[in-house]
């Protein structure tokens, strides 16, 4: 958080102010078009208001219908302590100046904060002798969905209306972004929904920052996602367990025109058949014991959006027939009902089974297979794209580091060890391995030894794919890394590694011992 307070002349000339405001607005529009997480975007907008226009302590609150309150979405302050204290602060509708803007939907301009009894100073952030402006953020229907507030760095003067107008324009620009965070639909678990919307917001700005990979096969997968996302075609995502099928399914949704509607997932293998049916199609009141009221199924919840049917290869023949009908006709009845429900849902299905051979064996209906297999995206197993491992490891470690609240780094020899593993559990296994390594690493550095403690070392046979060549003469390599690299290149045959390093076998044995290098089994 950068909070250098700009020096402003006491009297500002209107042309100069106008110019500054236009420049700041251009900067804000540019910022909002960036592909970034929403809280970062909001913070950057507030930083522009602060640095370029002297509108200090900017604050964006976002309405939280679940609690009938406003919650702080972003704040610009030079105090980390204040920022943290703000985390849990909520304003109820009508409460304080901010709550008042939420309730009435009008801007509030105070010449001096301390003169207004409504001002609660809950954040202990503001200069009580200075002015304060709070403006509503509204959705296209005209409902207030948030509040933008800031404190000008000079006493109230004739430019207050211009500053207020500027904040109102910024609030308008923010509305689109903020709208994505609220937009709660009926009947959904609010917490789930919020997580999903967060993911949606992330997804909205492309999938390059959530799905990692640069090998040709993965680039082809990305290309397929990009092409297929904009249509309503059914997509079948194929890949071994842990290859990222669910991630790809959500990337398709969030890059499609349906991104602003629900992404609903259902694991077909997780439920017994009768429950699966009511889960998917919903049920009428009294359809069975316990059905005390009508309930919408996942198909209806996903109306206008995408339904992700995970582990589709596990469903029974009877259920296959039911699903086929919905896919063909786009309609169904709720369990215990006879009213036909029509929905507009895009289906993405996934399986780690070889559906084609299931069809040949008569276990999976051929007609359903062709319905699902309009477009198939095949995700290669991790062992076929080991060149992605360094980038994946960095990405996953920064994710784990955020959870642990500390930076994590990984050494090159650890990366090479990861690249030599076969990863039967694919990216999920890599993620788990790195998480375990991070837990075991006291100083946040993941070394080869830490990784090998997770069991990755006892691997046999090693991968056929060649490891990246290490230049043993590289000056920046430390001694230990150099010996490990030589051992790797020599297939862990000490005498051979010694030759690579120009050492005698005795010398390398001594190094291995003093550098405490754990020999890999060969
Ligand atoms: N290319 C990738 N980039 C970044 N993260 C990835 C990538 N592929 C997978 N992951 C991560 O790996 C984990 C497993 O991915 P996901 O759940 O999508 O796999 P899956 O194929 O659905 O697995 P399963 O068959 O076990 O259900 C997730 O945490 C996911 O975010
Ligand atoms: Mg999955």
Coordinates of C-alpha atoms and ligand atoms in Angstrom, one line a residue:
X1 CA 0.0 0.0 0.0
X2 CA 1.5 3.2 -1.2
X3 CA 0.4 6.3 0.7
X4 CA 2.5 9.3 -0.2
X5 CA 0.2 12.2 0.3
X6 CA 0.6 14.5 -2.7
X7 CA 1.3 18.1 -2.1
X8 CA -1.6 20.1 -3.4
X9 CA -1.7 23.9 -3.7
X10 CA -4.3 25.4 -1.3
X11 CA -6.2 26.9 -4.2
X12 CA -6.7 24.7 -7.2
X13 CA -7.4 26.1 -10.6
X14 CA -10.5 24.5 -12.2
X15 CA -8.9 23.8 -15.5
X16 CA -6.0 22.0 -13.8
X17 CA -8.4 20.0 -11.6
X18 CA -10.4 19.1 -14.7
X19 CA -7.3 17.9 -16.4
X20 CA -6.1 15.9 -13.5
X21 CA -9.6 14.3 -13.2
X22 CA -9.6 13.3 -16.8
X23 CA -6.2 11.8 -16.5
X24 CA -7.2 9.9 -13.4
X25 CA -10.3 8.6 -15.0
X26 CA -8.4 7.3 -18.0
X27 CA -6.0 5.5 -15.6
X28 CA -8.9 4.0 -13.7
X29 CA -10.6 2.8 -16.9
X30 CA -7.3 1.2 -18.0
X31 CA -6.9 -0.4 -14.6
X32 CA -10.4 -1.9 -14.7
X33 CA -9.8 -3.5 -18.1
X34 CA -6.8 -5.4 -16.7
X35 CA -6.9 -9.1 -16.1
X36 CA -6.6 -9.3 -12.3
X37 CA -8.3 -10.3 -9.2
X38 CA -11.1 -8.0 -8.1
X39 CA -9.7 -6.9 -4.8
X40 CA -6.4 -5.9 -6.5
X41 CA -8.3 -3.9 -9.1
X42 CA -10.3 -2.1 -6.5
X43 CA -7.1 -1.3 -4.5
X44 CA -5.4 0.1 -7.6
X45 CA -8.4 2.3 -8.4
X46 CA -8.3 3.7 -4.8
X47 CA -4.6 4.2 -5.1
X48 CA -5.1 6.4 -8.2
X49 CA -7.7 8.4 -6.4
X50 CA -5.3 8.9 -3.5
X51 CA -2.1 9.6 -5.5
X52 CA -3.5 11.6 -8.4
X53 CA -6.4 13.4 -7.0
X54 CA -5.8 13.7 -3.2
X55 CA -8.9 11.7 -2.4
X56 CA -7.5 9.9 0.6
X57 CA -8.4 6.7 2.6
X58 CA -10.6 5.5 -0.3
X59 CA -13.0 2.7 0.7
X60 CA -15.2 0.4 -1.4
X61 CA -17.9 -1.4 0.5
X62 CA -19.9 -4.1 -1.2
X63 CA -23.3 -5.2 -0.2
X64 CA -23.7 -8.5 1.5
X65 CA -27.4 -9.4 1.2
X66 CA -26.9 -12.4 3.4
X67 CA -26.3 -10.1 6.4
X68 CA -28.3 -7.1 5.0
X69 CA -25.1 -5.2 5.4
X70 CA -22.1 -3.7 3.6
X71 CA -18.8 -5.3 3.9
X72 CA -15.5 -3.7 3.1
X73 CA -14.2 -4.8 -0.3
X74 CA -11.1 -2.7 -0.5
X75 CA -9.5 0.1 1.4
X76 CA -6.5 2.4 0.7
X77 CA -4.6 3.3 3.8
X78 CA -1.0 3.5 4.8
X79 CA -1.6 1.5 8.0
X80 CA -1.5 -2.3 7.7
X81 CA -3.1 -2.5 11.1
X82 CA -6.1 -0.4 9.9
X83 CA -6.4 -2.5 6.8
X84 CA -6.5 -5.7 9.0
X85 CA -8.9 -4.2 11.5
X86 CA -11.3 -3.4 8.6
X87 CA -11.6 -7.0 7.6
X88 CA -14.5 -7.8 9.7
X89 CA -16.3 -4.4 9.8
X90 CA -19.8 -4.3 8.4
X91 CA -22.2 -1.4 8.0
X92 CA -25.8 -2.1 8.4
X93 CA -28.3 -0.4 6.1
X94 CA -29.0 3.0 7.6
X95 CA -26.2 2.8 10.0
X96 CA -23.6 5.6 9.9
X97 CA -22.9 7.7 6.8
X98 CA -22.0 4.7 4.7
X99 CA -25.1 2.7 5.8
X100 CA -27.1 5.8 4.9
X101 CA -25.9 5.8 1.4
X102 CA -26.8 2.2 1.1
X103 CA -30.3 2.8 2.4
X104 CA -31.2 5.9 0.4
X105 CA -29.0 5.5 -2.6
X106 CA -27.9 9.1 -2.6
X107 CA -24.4 10.6 -2.3
X108 CA -23.5 12.2 1.0
X109 CA -21.1 15.1 1.2
X110 CA -19.8 16.4 4.5
X111 CA -17.9 19.6 4.7
X112 CA -16.4 18.6 8.0
X113 CA -16.8 15.0 9.3
X114 CA -16.9 15.9 13.0
X115 CA -19.9 18.2 12.4
X116 CA -22.1 15.2 11.4
X117 CA -23.6 13.1 14.2
X118 CA -24.1 10.2 11.8
X119 CA -20.4 9.7 11.4
X120 CA -19.4 6.7 13.4
X121 CA -15.6 6.7 12.8
X122 CA -15.7 2.9 13.1
X123 CA -12.4 2.7 11.2
X124 CA -10.6 5.5 13.1
X125 CA -9.1 6.3 9.7
X126 CA -10.3 9.8 8.9
X127 CA -9.2 13.3 9.8
X128 CA -12.3 14.6 11.6
X129 CA -11.7 18.2 10.6
X130 CA -11.7 17.4 6.9
X131 CA -14.5 16.8 4.4
X132 CA -15.9 13.4 3.4
X133 CA -17.7 12.1 0.3
X134 CA -19.6 8.8 0.0
X135 CA -21.4 7.9 -3.2
X136 CA -23.5 4.8 -4.1
X137 CA -22.5 2.1 -6.5
X138 CA -25.6 1.0 -8.4
X139 CA -26.5 -1.9 -10.7
X140 CA -28.3 -1.3 -14.0
X141 CA -31.6 -1.8 -12.2
X142 CA -30.8 1.1 -9.9
X143 CA -30.3 -0.8 -6.7
X144 CA -27.4 0.2 -4.5
X145 CA -24.9 -2.6 -4.4
X146 CA -22.0 -0.9 -2.8
X147 CA -20.5 2.4 -1.6
X148 CA -17.4 4.3 -2.7
X149 CA -16.1 6.8 -0.1
X150 CA -13.0 9.0 0.2
X151 CA -11.7 12.0 2.1
X152 CA -10.4 15.0 0.1
X153 CA -7.1 16.2 1.4
X154 CA -8.1 19.8 1.6
X155 CA -10.8 21.7 3.4
X156 CA -14.2 22.0 1.7
X157 CA -14.1 24.5 -1.2
X158 CA -15.9 25.3 -4.3
X159 CA -14.6 22.1 -6.0
X160 CA -16.5 19.8 -3.7
X161 CA -19.3 19.3 -6.3
X162 CA -16.6 18.5 -9.0
X163 CA -15.0 15.9 -6.6
X164 CA -18.3 14.4 -5.8
X165 CA -19.2 14.1 -9.5
X166 CA -15.8 12.5 -10.2
X167 CA -16.4 9.9 -7.5
X168 CA -19.9 9.2 -8.9
X169 CA -18.4 8.5 -12.3
X170 CA -15.8 6.2 -10.7
X171 CA -18.6 4.4 -8.9
X172 CA -20.3 3.9 -12.2
X173 CA -17.2 2.4 -13.7
X174 CA -16.9 0.1 -10.6
X175 CA -20.5 -1.0 -10.8
X176 CA -19.7 -3.7 -13.4
X177 CA -16.9 -5.1 -11.4
X178 CA -18.7 -5.0 -8.1
X179 CA -21.8 -6.5 -9.6
X180 CA -20.0 -9.7 -10.1
X181 CA -19.3 -10.1 -6.4
X182 CA -22.9 -9.6 -5.2
X183 CA -25.4 -11.1 -7.6
X184 CA -26.8 -13.7 -5.3
X185 CA -29.4 -16.1 -6.7
X186 CA -32.2 -17.6 -4.8
X187 CA -32.1 -21.0 -3.3
X188 CA -28.3 -21.3 -3.3
X189 CA -26.0 -21.6 -0.3
X190 CA -24.7 -18.0 0.0
X191 CA -21.2 -19.0 1.1
X192 CA -20.9 -21.5 -1.8
X193 CA -22.2 -18.8 -4.1
X194 CA -19.7 -16.3 -2.9
X195 CA -16.8 -18.7 -3.4
X196 CA -18.1 -19.4 -6.8
X197 CA -18.5 -15.8 -7.7
X198 CA -14.9 -15.2 -6.5
X199 CA -13.9 -17.9 -8.8
X200 CA -16.1 -16.4 -11.5
X201 CA -14.4 -13.1 -11.1
X202 CA -11.0 -14.7 -11.4
X203 CA -12.2 -16.7 -14.4
X204 CA -13.7 -13.6 -16.0
X205 CA -10.2 -12.3 -16.7
X206 CA -9.0 -15.3 -18.7
X207 CA -7.7 -18.7 -17.7
X208 CA -4.0 -18.1 -18.3
X209 CA -3.6 -17.0 -14.7
X210 CA -5.4 -20.1 -13.3
X211 CA -4.4 -22.9 -15.6
X212 CA -0.7 -23.3 -16.0
X213 CA 1.1 -24.9 -18.9
X214 CA 3.2 -24.0 -22.0
X215 CA 4.0 -27.4 -23.5
X216 CA 2.5 -27.9 -27.0
X217 CA -0.1 -30.4 -25.8
X218 CA -1.3 -28.0 -23.1
X219 CA -1.3 -25.1 -25.5
X220 CA -3.5 -27.2 -27.8
X221 CA -5.9 -27.7 -24.8
X222 CA -6.0 -23.9 -24.2
X223 CA -6.7 -23.3 -27.8
X224 CA -9.6 -25.8 -27.7
X225 CA -11.0 -24.1 -24.6
X226 CA -10.9 -20.8 -26.3
X227 CA -12.6 -22.0 -29.4
X228 CA -15.3 -24.1 -27.7
X229 CA -16.1 -21.7 -24.9
X230 CA -18.1 -19.3 -26.9
X231 CA -20.6 -21.9 -28.2
X232 CA -23.2 -23.9 -26.3
X233 CA -21.8 -27.3 -27.5
X234 CA -21.5 -30.1 -25.0
X235 CA -17.9 -30.7 -24.0
X236 CA -16.4 -34.0 -22.8
X237 CA -13.2 -33.5 -20.7
X238 CA -11.1 -36.6 -20.6
X239 CA -8.0 -37.3 -18.5
X240 CA -6.5 -39.3 -15.8
X241 CA -7.3 -38.6 -12.2
X242 CA -5.8 -35.3 -11.0
X243 CA -5.0 -33.9 -14.5
X244 CA -7.2 -30.8 -14.0
X245 CA -10.5 -31.8 -15.5
X246 CA -12.6 -29.8 -13.2
X247 CA -10.3 -26.8 -13.6
X248 CA -10.6 -27.0 -17.4
X249 CA -14.4 -27.3 -17.1
X250 CA -14.6 -24.1 -15.0
X251 CA -12.2 -22.4 -17.5
X252 CA -14.7 -23.2 -20.2
X253 CA -17.6 -21.8 -18.3
X254 CA -15.8 -18.6 -17.2
X255 CA -14.6 -17.9 -20.7
X256 CA -18.1 -18.4 -22.2
X257 CA -20.9 -15.9 -22.6
X258 CA -22.5 -17.8 -19.7
X259 CA -19.8 -16.7 -17.3
X260 CA -22.2 -14.4 -15.4
X261 CA -24.6 -17.2 -14.7
X262 CA -24.0 -20.2 -12.5
X263 CA -21.4 -22.9 -12.9
X264 CA -23.0 -25.9 -11.1
X265 CA -21.1 -29.1 -10.6
X266 CA -22.3 -32.5 -9.7
X267 CA -20.2 -35.6 -9.0
X268 CA -22.2 -38.4 -10.5
X269 CA -20.2 -41.0 -8.6
X270 CA -20.8 -39.5 -5.2
X271 CA -24.5 -40.3 -4.9
X272 CA -26.7 -43.4 -5.0
X273 CA -29.0 -43.5 -8.0
X274 CA -32.2 -42.3 -6.4
X275 CA -30.5 -39.3 -4.7
X276 CA -28.7 -38.5 -7.9
X277 CA -32.0 -38.2 -9.7
X278 CA -33.5 -35.8 -7.2
X279 CA -30.3 -33.9 -7.0
X280 CA -30.1 -33.4 -10.7
X281 CA -33.8 -32.9 -11.5
X282 CA -35.2 -31.7 -8.2
X283 CA -38.3 -32.9 -6.6
X284 CA -41.9 -31.9 -5.8
X285 CA -43.2 -31.5 -2.3
X286 CA -44.1 -34.9 -0.9
X287 CA -42.3 -36.8 -3.7
X288 CA -40.7 -39.0 -1.0
X289 CA -40.3 -39.1 2.8
X290 CA -38.4 -36.0 3.7
X291 CA -39.4 -34.0 0.7
X292 CA -41.1 -31.4 2.7
X293 CA -41.0 -28.7 0.0
X294 CA -40.3 -28.4 -3.6
X295 CA -36.7 -28.3 -4.5
X296 CA -34.9 -27.2 -7.6
X297 CA -32.4 -29.6 -9.0
X298 CA -28.9 -28.8 -10.4
X299 CA -30.3 -28.6 -13.9
X300 CA -32.6 -25.8 -12.9
X301 CA -30.0 -24.1 -10.8
X302 CA -27.7 -24.1 -13.8
X303 CA -30.4 -22.6 -16.1
X304 CA -28.6 -20.1 -18.3
X305 CA -25.3 -21.3 -17.1
X306 CA -23.2 -24.5 -17.2
X307 CA -23.7 -27.8 -15.5
X308 CA -20.5 -29.8 -14.9
X309 CA -21.2 -33.5 -14.7
X310 CA -18.1 -35.1 -13.1
X311 CA -17.3 -38.8 -13.3
X312 CA -20.0 -39.3 -16.0
X313 CA -18.6 -42.7 -16.7
X314 CA -20.0 -44.0 -13.4
X315 CA -23.7 -43.7 -14.0
X316 CA -26.0 -46.7 -14.3
X317 CA -27.8 -47.6 -17.6
X318 CA -31.1 -46.5 -16.2
X319 CA -29.7 -43.1 -15.4
X320 CA -28.0 -42.9 -18.7
X321 CA -31.4 -43.1 -20.4
X322 CA -32.8 -40.3 -18.2
X323 CA -29.8 -38.1 -19.0
X324 CA -30.1 -38.8 -22.7
X325 CA -33.6 -37.4 -22.7
X326 CA -32.6 -34.1 -21.1
X327 CA -29.7 -33.7 -23.5
X328 CA -31.9 -34.4 -26.5
X329 CA -35.0 -32.5 -25.5
X330 CA -33.7 -30.0 -23.0
X331 CA -36.6 -30.9 -20.7
X332 CA -37.5 -33.2 -17.8
X333 CA -39.8 -33.6 -14.8
X334 CA -39.0 -33.1 -11.2
X335 CA -39.1 -36.3 -9.1
X336 CA -42.7 -36.9 -8.1
X337 CA -44.0 -34.3 -10.5
X338 CA -45.6 -34.3 -14.0
X339 CA -45.0 -30.8 -15.0
X340 CA -42.3 -30.6 -17.7
X341 CA -39.5 -28.2 -16.9
X342 CA -37.5 -26.7 -19.7
X343 CA -34.0 -25.4 -19.2
X344 CA -31.2 -23.8 -21.1
X345 CA -28.0 -25.4 -19.8
X346 CA -24.6 -26.1 -21.3
X347 CA -23.2 -29.4 -20.3
X348 CA -19.5 -30.1 -19.6
X349 CA -18.9 -33.7 -18.6
X350 CA -15.7 -35.4 -17.4
X351 CA -14.4 -38.8 -16.8
X352 CA -11.2 -40.6 -16.2
X353 CA -12.6 -43.7 -17.9
X354 CA -12.1 -44.7 -21.5
X355 CA -15.7 -44.2 -22.5
X356 CA -15.2 -45.6 -26.0
X357 CA -14.2 -49.0 -24.7
X358 CA -17.0 -48.8 -22.1
X359 CA -19.3 -48.3 -25.1
X360 CA -17.7 -51.3 -26.9
X361 CA -18.2 -53.4 -23.7
X362 CA -21.9 -52.3 -23.7
X363 CA -21.5 -50.5 -20.3
X364 CA -22.1 -47.0 -21.7
X365 CA -24.9 -46.2 -24.1
X366 CA -23.6 -45.3 -27.5
X367 CA -26.2 -42.7 -28.2
X368 CA -25.4 -40.9 -24.9
X369 CA -21.7 -41.1 -25.7
X370 CA -22.2 -39.4 -29.0
X371 CA -24.3 -36.7 -27.4
X372 CA -21.6 -36.0 -24.9
X373 CA -18.7 -36.4 -27.2
X374 CA -19.6 -33.4 -29.4
X375 CA -16.2 -31.9 -28.6
X376 CA -13.7 -33.9 -26.5
X377 CA -10.8 -32.2 -24.7
X378 CA -8.1 -34.7 -23.8
X379 CA -5.8 -33.5 -20.9
X380 CA -2.5 -35.3 -21.1
X381 CA -1.1 -36.9 -18.0
X382 CA 1.6 -34.9 -16.2
X383 CA 4.4 -37.4 -17.1
X384 CA 3.8 -36.5 -20.7
X385 CA 4.4 -32.8 -20.0
X386 CA 7.2 -32.7 -17.5
X387 CA 8.4 -29.5 -19.0
X388 CA 5.4 -27.8 -17.3
X389 CA 6.5 -29.0 -13.9
X390 CA 8.8 -26.0 -13.0
X391 CA 6.0 -23.5 -13.8
X392 CA 3.4 -25.6 -12.1
X393 CA 5.5 -26.0 -9.0
X394 CA 6.0 -22.2 -8.8
X395 CA 2.3 -21.6 -9.3
X396 CA 1.3 -24.2 -6.7
X397 CA 3.9 -23.0 -4.3
X398 CA 2.7 -19.5 -4.4
X399 CA -0.9 -20.8 -3.8
X400 CA 0.4 -22.8 -0.8
X401 CA 2.5 -19.9 0.4
X402 CA -0.6 -17.7 0.5
X403 CA -2.3 -20.3 2.6
X404 CA 0.6 -20.5 4.9
X405 CA 1.2 -16.8 4.9
X406 CA 4.8 -16.9 4.0
X407 CA 6.8 -16.9 0.8
X408 CA 8.0 -20.4 -0.4
X409 CA 10.9 -21.0 -2.8
X410 CA 12.2 -24.2 -4.4
X411 CA 15.7 -25.2 -5.4
X412 CA 16.6 -26.3 -8.9
X413 CA 17.6 -29.7 -7.8
X414 CA 14.3 -30.2 -6.1
X415 CA 12.6 -29.2 -9.3
X416 CA 14.6 -31.7 -11.3
X417 CA 13.7 -34.4 -8.8
X418 CA 10.0 -33.5 -9.3
X419 CA 10.6 -33.7 -13.1
X420 CA 11.9 -37.2 -12.8
X421 CA 8.9 -38.6 -11.0
X422 CA 6.1 -40.4 -12.8
X423 CA 3.2 -38.7 -11.0
X424 CA 0.5 -41.3 -11.3
X425 CA -1.8 -38.9 -9.4
X426 CA -0.9 -36.1 -11.8
X427 CA -1.2 -32.4 -10.8
X428 CA -3.2 -33.2 -7.7
X429 CA -0.4 -35.5 -6.5
X430 CA 2.2 -32.8 -7.3
X431 CA 0.2 -30.2 -5.3
X432 CA -0.1 -32.6 -2.3
X433 CA 3.6 -33.4 -2.5
X434 CA 4.5 -29.7 -2.5
X435 CA 2.1 -29.0 0.4
X436 CA 3.8 -31.7 2.4
X437 CA 7.2 -30.4 1.5
X438 CA 6.2 -26.9 2.5
X439 CA 5.0 -28.1 5.9
X440 CA 8.3 -29.9 6.4
X441 CA 10.4 -27.0 5.4
X442 CA 11.2 -24.8 8.3
X443 CA 12.6 -21.8 6.4
X444 CA 10.3 -21.9 3.5
X445 CA 12.8 -23.4 1.1
X446 CA 11.9 -26.6 -0.6
X447 CA 15.0 -28.5 -1.2
X448 CA 15.6 -31.9 -2.9
X449 CA 15.9 -33.5 0.5
X450 CA 12.6 -32.1 1.8
X451 CA 10.9 -33.4 -1.4
X452 CA 12.4 -36.8 -1.0
X453 CA 11.0 -37.1 2.5
X454 CA 7.6 -37.1 1.0
X455 CA 8.4 -40.3 -0.8
X456 CA 9.0 -39.0 -4.2
X457 CA 12.6 -40.2 -4.1
X458 CA 11.9 -43.9 -3.9
X459 CA 10.6 -44.0 -7.4
X460 CA 11.4 -46.6 -10.0
X461 CA 11.8 -46.7 -12.8
X462 CA 12.8 -43.2 -13.6
X463 CA 11.1 -41.3 -16.4
X464 CA 12.3 -41.8 -19.9
X465 CA 12.0 -38.1 -20.7
X466 CA 15.3 -36.4 -20.5
X467 CA 15.9 -33.9 -17.6
X468 CA 17.0 -30.5 -18.5
X469 CA 20.8 -30.3 -19.0
X470 CA 22.6 -28.5 -16.2
X471 CA 25.8 -26.7 -17.0
X472 CA 28.2 -28.1 -14.4
X473 CA 30.6 -25.3 -15.0
X474 CA 27.9 -22.7 -14.1
X475 CA 29.5 -20.4 -11.5
X476 CA 26.2 -19.6 -9.8
X477 CA 25.6 -23.2 -8.8
X478 CA 26.5 -23.9 -5.3
X479 CA 28.7 -26.9 -4.5
X480 CA 25.9 -29.1 -3.4
X481 CA 23.6 -28.3 -6.4
X482 CA 26.5 -29.0 -8.7
X483 CA 27.3 -32.5 -7.2
X484 CA 23.6 -33.4 -7.3
X485 CA 23.2 -32.3 -10.9
X486 CA 26.3 -34.4 -11.9
X487 CA 24.9 -37.4 -10.0
X488 CA 21.6 -37.0 -11.8
X489 CA 23.3 -36.8 -15.2
X490 CA 25.3 -39.8 -14.3
X491 CA 22.2 -41.8 -13.4
X492 CA 23.4 -41.7 -9.8
X493 CA 26.6 -43.7 -10.6
X494 CA 29.2 -42.1 -8.4
X495 CA 32.2 -42.9 -10.5
X496 CA 30.6 -41.5 -13.6
X497 CA 29.5 -38.3 -11.8
X498 CA 33.1 -37.9 -10.5
X499 CA 34.3 -38.0 -14.1
X500 CA 31.8 -35.3 -15.1
X501 CA 33.1 -33.1 -12.3
X502 CA 36.8 -34.0 -12.9
X503 CA 37.1 -35.6 -9.5
X504 CA 38.3 -38.9 -8.3
X505 CA 35.8 -41.4 -7.0
X506 CA 37.2 -40.8 -3.5
X507 CA 36.7 -37.1 -3.8
X508 CA 33.1 -37.4 -4.8
X509 CA 32.4 -39.9 -2.1
X510 CA 33.8 -37.5 0.4
X511 CA 31.7 -34.6 -1.0
X512 CA 28.6 -36.7 -0.9
X513 CA 29.2 -37.4 2.7
X514 CA 30.2 -33.9 3.8
X515 CA 27.4 -32.2 1.7
X516 CA 25.0 -34.7 3.2
X517 CA 23.5 -35.7 -0.1
X518 CA 21.1 -38.6 0.0
X519 CA 21.9 -41.0 -2.7
X520 CA 19.0 -42.0 -4.9
X521 CA 18.4 -45.8 -5.2
X522 CA 19.3 -47.1 -8.6
Ligands
LIG1 N1 -2.7 -26.9 -15.4 C1 -3.0 -26.6 -14.1 N2 -2.6 -25.4 -13.6 C2 -2.8 -25.1 -12.3 N3 -3.3 -25.9 -11.5 C3 -3.8 -27.1 -11.9 C4 -3.6 -27.5 -13.3 N4 -4.1 -28.7 -13.4 C5 -4.6 -29.1 -12.2 N5 -4.4 -28.2 -11.3 C6 -4.7 -28.2 -9.9 O1 -4.6 -29.6 -9.5 C7 -5.7 -30.0 -8.7 C8 -6.5 -31.1 -9.3 O2 -7.2 -30.6 -10.4 P1 -8.7 -31.1 -10.7 O3 -9.5 -31.3 -9.5 O4 -9.2 -30.1 -11.8 O5 -8.4 -32.5 -11.4 P2 -9.4 -33.6 -11.9 O6 -8.9 -34.1 -13.2 O7 -10.8 -33.2 -11.8 O8 -9.1 -34.7 -10.8 P3 -10.0 -36.0 -10.3 O9 -10.0 -36.9 -11.4 O10 -9.1 -36.5 -9.1 O11 -11.3 -35.4 -9.9 C9 -6.5 -28.8 -8.4 O12 -6.1 -28.2 -7.2 C10 -6.2 -27.9 -9.6 O13 -6.4 -26.6 -9.3
LIG2 MG1 -12.4 -33.9 -10.6

